[in-house]
Each structure stands twice: as C-alpha cells, then as structure tokens.
The first five atom37 places (N, CA, C, CB, O) and aatype in JSON, in Angstrom:
{
  "aatype": [15, 7, 13, 11, 14, 10, 2, 11, 19, 6, 2, 19, 0, 19, 2, 10, 3, 19, 9, 15, 15, 2, 18, 11, 15, 7, 6, 11, 19, 2, 10, 6, 15, 10, 11, 15, 11, 7, 10, 9, 7, 11, 11, 19, 6, 3, 19, 11, 9, 10, 7, 2, 7, 6, 9, 11, 11, 11, 19, 16, 9, 6, 7, 10, 14, 12, 15, 16, 15, 0, 5, 6, 11, 9, 9, 11, 0, 7, 7, 15, 9, 11],
  "atom_mask": [
    [1, 1, 1, 1, 1],
    [1, 1, 1, 0, 1],
    [1, 1, 1, 1, 1],
    [1, 1, 1, 1, 1],
    [1, 1, 1, 1, 1],
    [1, 1, 1, 1, 1],
    [1, 1, 1, 1, 1],
    [1, 1, 1, 1, 1],
    [1, 1, 1, 1, 1],
    [1, 1, 1, 1, 1],
    [1, 1, 1, 1, 1],
    [1, 1, 1, 1, 1],
    [1, 1, 1, 1, 1],
    [1, 1, 1, 1, 1],
    [1, 1, 1, 1, 1],
    [1, 1, 1, 1, 1],
    [1, 1, 1, 1, 1],
    [1, 1, 1, 1, 1],
    [1, 1, 1, 1, 1],
    [1, 1, 1, 1, 1],
    [1, 1, 1, 1, 1],
    [1, 1, 1, 1, 1],
    [1, 1, 1, 1, 1],
    [1, 1, 1, 1, 1],
    [1, 1, 1, 1, 1],
    [1, 1, 1, 0, 1],
    [1, 1, 1, 1, 1],
    [1, 1, 1, 1, 1],
    [1, 1, 1, 1, 1],
    [1, 1, 1, 1, 1],
    [1, 1, 1, 1, 1],
    [1, 1, 1, 1, 1],
    [1, 1, 1, 1, 1],
    [1, 1, 1, 1, 1],
    [1, 1, 1, 1, 1],
    [1, 1, 1, 1, 1],
    [1, 1, 1, 1, 1],
    [1, 1, 1, 0, 1],
    [1, 1, 1, 1, 1],
    [1, 1, 1, 1, 1],
    [1, 1, 1, 0, 1],
    [1, 1, 1, 1, 1],
    [1, 1, 1, 1, 1],
    [1, 1, 1, 1, 1],
    [1, 1, 1, 1, 1],
    [1, 1, 1, 1, 1],
    [1, 1, 1, 1, 1],
    [1, 1, 1, 1, 1],
    [1, 1, 1, 1, 1],
    [1, 1, 1, 1, 1],
    [1, 1, 1, 0, 1],
    [1, 1, 1, 1, 1],
    [1, 1, 1, 0, 1],
    [1, 1, 1, 1, 1],
    [1, 1, 1, 1, 1],
    [1, 1, 1, 1, 1],
    [1, 1, 1, 1, 1],
    [1, 1, 1, 1, 1],
    [1, 1, 1, 1, 1],
    [1, 1, 1, 1, 1],
    [1, 1, 1, 1, 1],
    [1, 1, 1, 1, 1],
    [1, 1, 1, 0, 1],
    [1, 1, 1, 1, 1],
    [1, 1, 1, 1, 1],
    [1, 1, 1, 1, 1],
    [1, 1, 1, 1, 1],
    [1, 1, 1, 1, 1],
    [1, 1, 1, 1, 1],
    [1, 1, 1, 1, 1],
    [1, 1, 1, 1, 1],
    [1, 1, 1, 1, 1],
    [1, 1, 1, 1, 1],
    [1, 1, 1, 1, 1],
    [1, 1, 1, 1, 1],
    [1, 1, 1, 1, 1],
    [1, 1, 1, 1, 1],
    [1, 1, 1, 0, 1],
    [1, 1, 1, 0, 1],
    [1, 1, 1, 1, 1],
    [1, 1, 1, 1, 1],
    [1, 1, 1, 1, 1]
  ],
  "atom_positions": [
    [[22.8, 32.83, -169.27], [23.73, 31.72, -169.11], [24.17, 31.56, -167.65], [24.95, 31.93, -170.01], [25.1, 30.8, -167.36]],
    [[23.49, 32.26, -166.74], [23.86, 32.16, -165.34], [23.1, 31.08, -164.61], [0.0, 0.0, 0.0], [23.23, 30.94, -163.39]],
    [[22.3, 30.3, -165.33], [21.49, 29.27, -164.67], [22.25, 27.96, -164.54], [20.2, 29.04, -165.44], [22.97, 27.56, -165.45]],
    [[22.07, 27.3, -163.4], [22.67, 25.98, -163.2], [21.61, 24.93, -163.45], [23.27, 25.84, -161.76], [20.46, 25.1, -163.06]],
    [[21.98, 23.85, -164.11], [21.0, 22.76, -164.28], [20.61, 22.19, -162.92], [21.58, 21.64, -165.19], [21.47, 21.98, -162.06]],
    [[19.34, 21.93, -162.73], [18.84, 21.5, -161.43], [19.31, 20.11, -161.03], [17.34, 21.53, -161.44], [19.41, 19.81, -159.84]],
    [[19.6, 19.28, -162.01], [19.97, 17.91, -161.67], [21.46, 17.74, -161.4], [19.56, 16.99, -162.78], [21.93, 16.64, -161.12]],
    [[22.2, 18.83, -161.47], [23.64, 18.75, -161.23], [23.89, 18.59, -159.72], [24.37, 20.02, -161.78], [23.36, 19.36, -158.92]],
    [[24.69, 17.6, -159.36], [25.04, 17.45, -157.95], [26.18, 18.39, -157.63], [25.42, 15.97, -157.61], [27.24, 18.35, -158.26]],
    [[25.95, 19.24, -156.66], [26.98, 20.21, -156.33], [27.98, 19.63, -155.36], [26.36, 21.47, -155.74], [27.63, 18.96, -154.39]],
    [[29.24, 19.88, -155.65], [30.3, 19.49, -154.73], [30.83, 20.78, -154.1], [31.45, 18.68, -155.47], [31.34, 21.65, -154.8]],
    [[30.7, 20.88, -152.8], [31.01, 22.13, -152.12], [32.2, 21.94, -151.2], [29.79, 22.64, -151.32], [32.32, 20.92, -150.52]],
    [[33.08, 22.91, -151.18], [34.22, 22.88, -150.26], [33.91, 23.78, -149.07], [35.53, 23.33, -150.97], [33.42, 24.89, -149.23]],
    [[34.21, 23.27, -147.88], [34.04, 24.06, -146.66], [35.4, 24.14, -145.98], [32.95, 23.44, -145.7], [36.02, 23.12, -145.7]],
    [[35.85, 25.36, -145.71], [37.16, 25.53, -145.1], [37.09, 25.47, -143.58], [37.76, 26.85, -145.54], [36.04, 25.7, -142.98]],
    [[38.22, 25.16, -142.97], [38.29, 25.04, -141.52], [37.91, 26.33, -140.81], [39.68, 24.63, -141.1], [37.31, 26.29, -139.73]],
    [[38.26, 27.49, -141.39], [37.91, 28.73, -140.7], [36.39, 28.92, -140.6], [38.54, 29.93, -141.43], [35.89, 29.5, -139.64]],
    [[35.67, 28.42, -141.59], [34.2, 28.47, -141.56], [33.66, 27.56, -140.44], [33.6, 28.04, -142.93], [32.76, 27.94, -139.69]],
    [[34.24, 26.36, -140.34], [33.84, 25.44, -139.28], [34.17, 26.03, -137.92], [34.52, 24.07, -139.45], [33.37, 25.98, -136.99]],
    [[35.36, 26.59, -137.82], [35.81, 27.17, -136.55], [34.9, 28.29, -136.07], [37.23, 27.68, -136.7], [34.64, 28.4, -134.87]],
    [[34.42, 29.12, -136.98], [33.58, 30.23, -136.54], [32.11, 29.87, -136.38], [33.71, 31.36, -137.49], [31.33, 30.67, -135.87]],
    [[31.7, 28.68, -136.82], [30.29, 28.3, -136.74], [29.98, 27.13, -135.8], [29.79, 27.96, -138.1], [28.82, 26.83, -135.53]],
    [[31.03, 26.49, -135.31], [30.84, 25.33, -134.44], [31.51, 25.56, -133.09], [31.39, 24.06, -135.09], [32.51, 26.27, -133.0]],
    [[30.94, 24.95, -132.05], [31.58, 24.95, -130.73], [32.28, 23.62, -130.53], [30.53, 25.21, -129.6], [31.99, 22.64, -131.21]],
    [[33.22, 23.59, -129.59], [33.87, 22.33, -129.23], [32.82, 21.31, -128.84], [34.89, 22.53, -128.08], [31.85, 21.63, -128.16]],
    [[33.04, 20.08, -129.27], [32.1, 19.01, -128.94], [31.0, 18.81, -129.97], [0.0, 0.0, 0.0], [30.28, 17.81, -129.93]],
    [[30.87, 19.76, -130.88], [29.81, 19.61, -131.9], [30.27, 18.69, -133.02], [29.42, 20.98, -132.47], [31.46, 18.51, -133.27]],
    [[29.27, 18.1, -133.7], [29.54, 17.22, -134.82], [29.38, 17.98, -136.13], [28.6, 15.99, -134.79], [28.4, 18.7, -136.34]],
    [[30.35, 17.81, -136.99], [30.3, 18.42, -138.32], [29.92, 17.32, -139.3], [31.67, 19.1, -138.71], [30.71, 16.4, -139.55]],
    [[28.73, 17.41, -139.86], [28.29, 16.45, -140.86], [27.38, 17.16, -141.85], [27.57, 15.23, -140.21], [27.13, 18.35, -141.71]],
    [[26.88, 16.42, -142.83], [26.04, 17.03, -143.85], [24.84, 17.74, -143.23], [25.57, 15.97, -144.84], [24.5, 18.86, -143.62]],
    [[24.2, 17.08, -142.26], [22.99, 17.66, -141.64], [23.29, 18.95, -140.88], [22.35, 16.65, -140.7], [22.57, 19.94, -141.02]],
    [[24.36, 18.92, -140.07], [24.63, 20.12, -139.26], [25.09, 21.28, -140.14], [25.69, 19.82, -138.19], [24.79, 22.44, -139.84]],
    [[25.83, 20.99, -141.21], [26.22, 22.05, -142.14], [25.0, 22.69, -142.77], [27.16, 21.49, -143.23], [24.94, 23.91, -142.95]],
    [[24.01, 21.86, -143.1], [22.76, 22.38, -143.7], [21.96, 23.17, -142.68], [21.91, 21.24, -144.26], [21.45, 24.25, -142.98]],
    [[21.84, 22.63, -141.46], [21.0, 23.31, -140.46], [21.61, 24.64, -140.04], [20.8, 22.41, -139.23], [20.88, 25.55, -139.64]],
    [[22.93, 24.77, -140.12], [23.58, 26.05, -139.81], [23.6, 26.97, -141.03], [25.01, 25.81, -139.32], [24.06, 28.11, -140.95]],
    [[23.09, 26.48, -142.15], [23.02, 27.32, -143.35], [24.36, 27.52, -144.03], [0.0, 0.0, 0.0], [24.53, 28.47, -144.8]],
    [[25.32, 26.64, -143.77], [26.65, 26.8, -144.36], [26.73, 26.2, -145.76], [27.69, 26.16, -143.48], [27.61, 26.57, -146.55]],
    [[25.82, 25.29, -146.07], [25.74, 24.73, -147.42], [24.27, 24.68, -147.82], [26.39, 23.31, -147.5], [23.38, 24.72, -146.97]],
    [[24.03, 24.61, -149.12], [22.65, 24.57, -149.6], [21.97, 23.25, -149.25], [0.0, 0.0, 0.0], [22.62, 22.23, -149.04]],
    [[20.65, 23.29, -149.2], [19.86, 22.12, -148.82], [20.02, 20.94, -149.78], [18.4, 22.5, -148.74], [19.84, 19.79, -149.39]],
    [[20.35, 21.23, -151.04], [20.43, 20.16, -152.03], [21.83, 19.56, -152.17], [19.97, 20.67, -153.37], [22.03, 18.62, -152.93]],
    [[22.78, 20.12, -151.43], [24.16, 19.66, -151.55], [24.31, 18.26, -150.97], [25.11, 20.63, -150.84], [23.85, 17.99, -149.87]],
    [[24.96, 17.37, -151.72], [25.18, 16.0, -151.26], [26.66, 15.7, -151.03], [24.61, 15.02, -152.27], [27.01, 14.77, -150.29]],
    [[27.51, 16.49, -151.67], [28.96, 16.24, -151.57], [29.67, 17.43, -150.98], [29.54, 15.91, -152.95], [29.63, 18.53, -151.53]],
    [[30.33, 17.2, -149.86], [31.08, 18.27, -149.21], [32.48, 17.77, -148.93], [30.39, 18.76, -147.9], [32.66, 16.63, -148.5]],
    [[33.46, 18.62, -149.18], [34.83, 18.27, -148.79], [35.34, 19.36, -147.86], [35.76, 18.11, -150.05], [35.18, 20.55, -148.13]],
    [[35.96, 18.93, -146.77], [36.54, 19.88, -145.82], [37.97, 20.19, -146.27], [36.52, 19.31, -144.36], [38.78, 19.29, -146.46]],
    [[38.26, 21.48, -146.43], [39.59, 21.9, -146.84], [40.29, 22.59, -145.68], [39.53, 22.84, -148.07], [39.65, 23.12, -144.76]],
    [[41.62, 22.59, -145.73], [42.41, 23.03, -144.58], [42.74, 24.5, -144.51], [0.0, 0.0, 0.0], [43.67, 24.88, -143.8]],
    [[42.0, 25.36, -145.22], [42.28, 26.8, -145.13], [41.78, 27.35, -143.8], [41.62, 27.55, -146.3], [40.66, 27.08, -143.39]],
    [[42.64, 28.12, -143.15], [42.27, 28.69, -141.86], [42.76, 27.81, -140.72], [0.0, 0.0, 0.0], [43.35, 26.75, -140.94]],
    [[42.5, 28.27, -139.52], [42.94, 27.54, -138.33], [41.73, 27.06, -137.57], [43.84, 28.42, -137.43], [40.65, 27.65, -137.67]],
    [[41.91, 25.99, -136.81], [40.83, 25.53, -135.95], [41.44, 25.14, -134.61], [40.05, 24.33, -136.59], [42.44, 24.43, -134.55]],
    [[40.82, 25.61, -133.53], [41.3, 25.3, -132.19], [40.25, 24.5, -131.41], [41.65, 26.6, -131.42], [40.49, 24.08, -130.28]],
    [[39.11, 24.28, -132.04], [38.0, 23.62, -131.35], [38.03, 22.12, -131.59], [36.66, 24.19, -131.79], [38.47, 21.66, -132.65]],
    [[37.55, 21.36, -130.6], [37.51, 19.91, -130.72], [36.19, 19.5, -131.34], [37.69, 19.23, -129.35], [35.22, 19.23, -130.64]],
    [[36.16, 19.44, -132.66], [34.93, 19.04, -133.34], [35.09, 17.62, -133.87], [34.59, 20.02, -134.51], [36.21, 17.14, -134.05]],
    [[33.97, 16.95, -134.1], [33.98, 15.62, -134.69], [33.48, 15.72, -136.12], [33.11, 14.62, -133.86], [32.36, 16.18, -136.36]],
    [[34.29, 15.29, -137.05], [33.88, 15.3, -138.46], [33.28, 13.93, -138.77], [35.09, 15.62, -139.41], [33.93, 12.9, -138.58]],
    [[32.06, 13.93, -139.23], [31.37, 12.66, -139.5], [31.08, 12.47, -140.98], [30.07, 12.59, -138.72], [30.3, 13.22, -141.58]],
    [[31.72, 11.46, -141.56], [31.38, 11.03, -142.91], [31.65, 12.02, -144.01], [0.0, 0.0, 0.0], [31.0, 11.98, -145.05]],
    [[32.6, 12.93, -143.79], [32.91, 13.9, -144.85], [34.36, 13.72, -145.28], [32.66, 15.36, -144.36], [35.25, 13.6, -144.45]],
    [[34.59, 13.71, -146.6], [35.98, 13.65, -147.06], [36.7, 14.94, -146.74], [36.04, 13.36, -148.57], [36.07, 16.0, -146.66]],
    [[38.0, 14.87, -146.54], [38.74, 16.09, -146.24], [40.16, 16.01, -146.77], [38.76, 16.35, -144.74], [40.69, 14.93, -147.05]],
    [[40.76, 17.17, -146.91], [42.15, 17.21, -147.36], [43.05, 16.76, -146.21], [42.55, 18.63, -147.86], [42.65, 16.77, -145.05]],
    [[44.26, 16.38, -146.57], [45.23, 15.93, -145.56], [45.5, 17.04, -144.55], [46.54, 15.49, -146.23], [45.59, 16.78, -143.35]],
    [[45.64, 18.27, -145.02], [45.95, 19.37, -144.1], [44.79, 19.62, -143.13], [46.25, 20.66, -144.88], [45.02, 19.92, -141.95]],
    [[43.55, 19.48, -143.62], [42.4, 19.66, -142.73], [42.39, 18.58, -141.66], [41.07, 19.62, -143.53], [42.14, 18.85, -140.48]],
    [[42.67, 17.35, -142.08], [42.7, 16.22, -141.16], [43.74, 16.45, -140.06], [42.99, 14.92, -141.91], [43.45, 16.25, -138.88]],
    [[44.93, 16.87, -140.45], [46.01, 17.1, -139.49], [45.63, 18.19, -138.49], [47.29, 17.49, -140.21], [45.88, 18.05, -137.29]],
    [[45.04, 19.28, -138.99], [44.69, 20.39, -138.09], [43.58, 20.01, -137.12], [44.25, 21.61, -138.91], [43.61, 20.42, -135.96]],
    [[42.6, 19.23, -137.58], [41.5, 18.81, -136.7], [42.02, 17.91, -135.59], [40.4, 18.07, -137.52], [41.64, 18.06, -134.43]],
    [[42.89, 16.97, -135.94], [43.45, 16.07, -134.94], [44.36, 16.83, -133.97], [44.24, 14.94, -135.62], [44.35, 16.56, -132.77]],
    [[45.13, 17.76, -134.49], [46.02, 18.57, -133.66], [45.22, 19.4, -132.65], [46.89, 19.49, -134.53], [45.67, 19.65, -131.53]],
    [[44.02, 19.83, -133.07], [43.17, 20.63, -132.18], [42.44, 19.75, -131.16], [42.14, 21.42, -133.01], [41.74, 20.26, -130.28]],
    [[42.61, 18.43, -131.28], [41.96, 17.53, -130.33], [40.64, 17.0, -130.83], [0.0, 0.0, 0.0], [39.92, 16.32, -130.1]],
    [[40.31, 17.3, -132.1], [39.06, 16.81, -132.67], [39.21, 15.39, -133.16], [0.0, 0.0, 0.0], [40.28, 14.79, -133.05]],
    [[38.12, 14.85, -133.7], [38.19, 13.48, -134.2], [37.45, 13.35, -135.52], [37.62, 12.51, -133.18], [36.65, 14.2, -135.91]],
    [[37.75, 12.24, -136.2], [37.18, 11.97, -137.51], [36.53, 10.59, -137.47], [38.26, 12.05, -138.64], [37.17, 9.61, -137.1]],
    [[35.26, 10.55, -137.85], [34.55, 9.26, -137.83], [34.22, 8.85, -139.25], [33.25, 9.35, -136.98], [33.62, 7.8, -139.47]]
  ]
}
C-alpha cells in the first residue's frame, strides 16, 4: 500500500530555508530551477513556497504560489515576485 498512483499530480511545499540554502542572491526560483537543483521531483507541476525558515538572499520567485509569510520575508530580504 506504499505505492502512489502515477497519474496523481503532486503538490509540493518548499520552505524558505530550503531556498535560502540552495540559491544565491540574484537567482530565479521557478519550477525549472527547483527541478534542476533536485529540490523537487521531475514530475512535480505544483509547488507552493512556504514561509518556514529565514531568507536573507535577494531571489526572484517566478510563477509560484506562496504563503503570505513567505511573500513578506522575500520582499523584506530585497527579493522580488514575478
């Protein structure tokens, strides 16, 4: 019973501390870069950024939904949301 159906679309949460430790200032955080860094699976289509942890880097979040706290912390760190 540990098998997941293959056609299920996974919705994955990524916390700010994960972004902070895997991205440099100026980098773009989007579906592609999360996949290329191996932070989410290749088949993942839905990602939400959550505000757990701290971020001090100026990253650009592209096309990903996020919690209000994540949004506030990214902007406070000098990052942007597209």
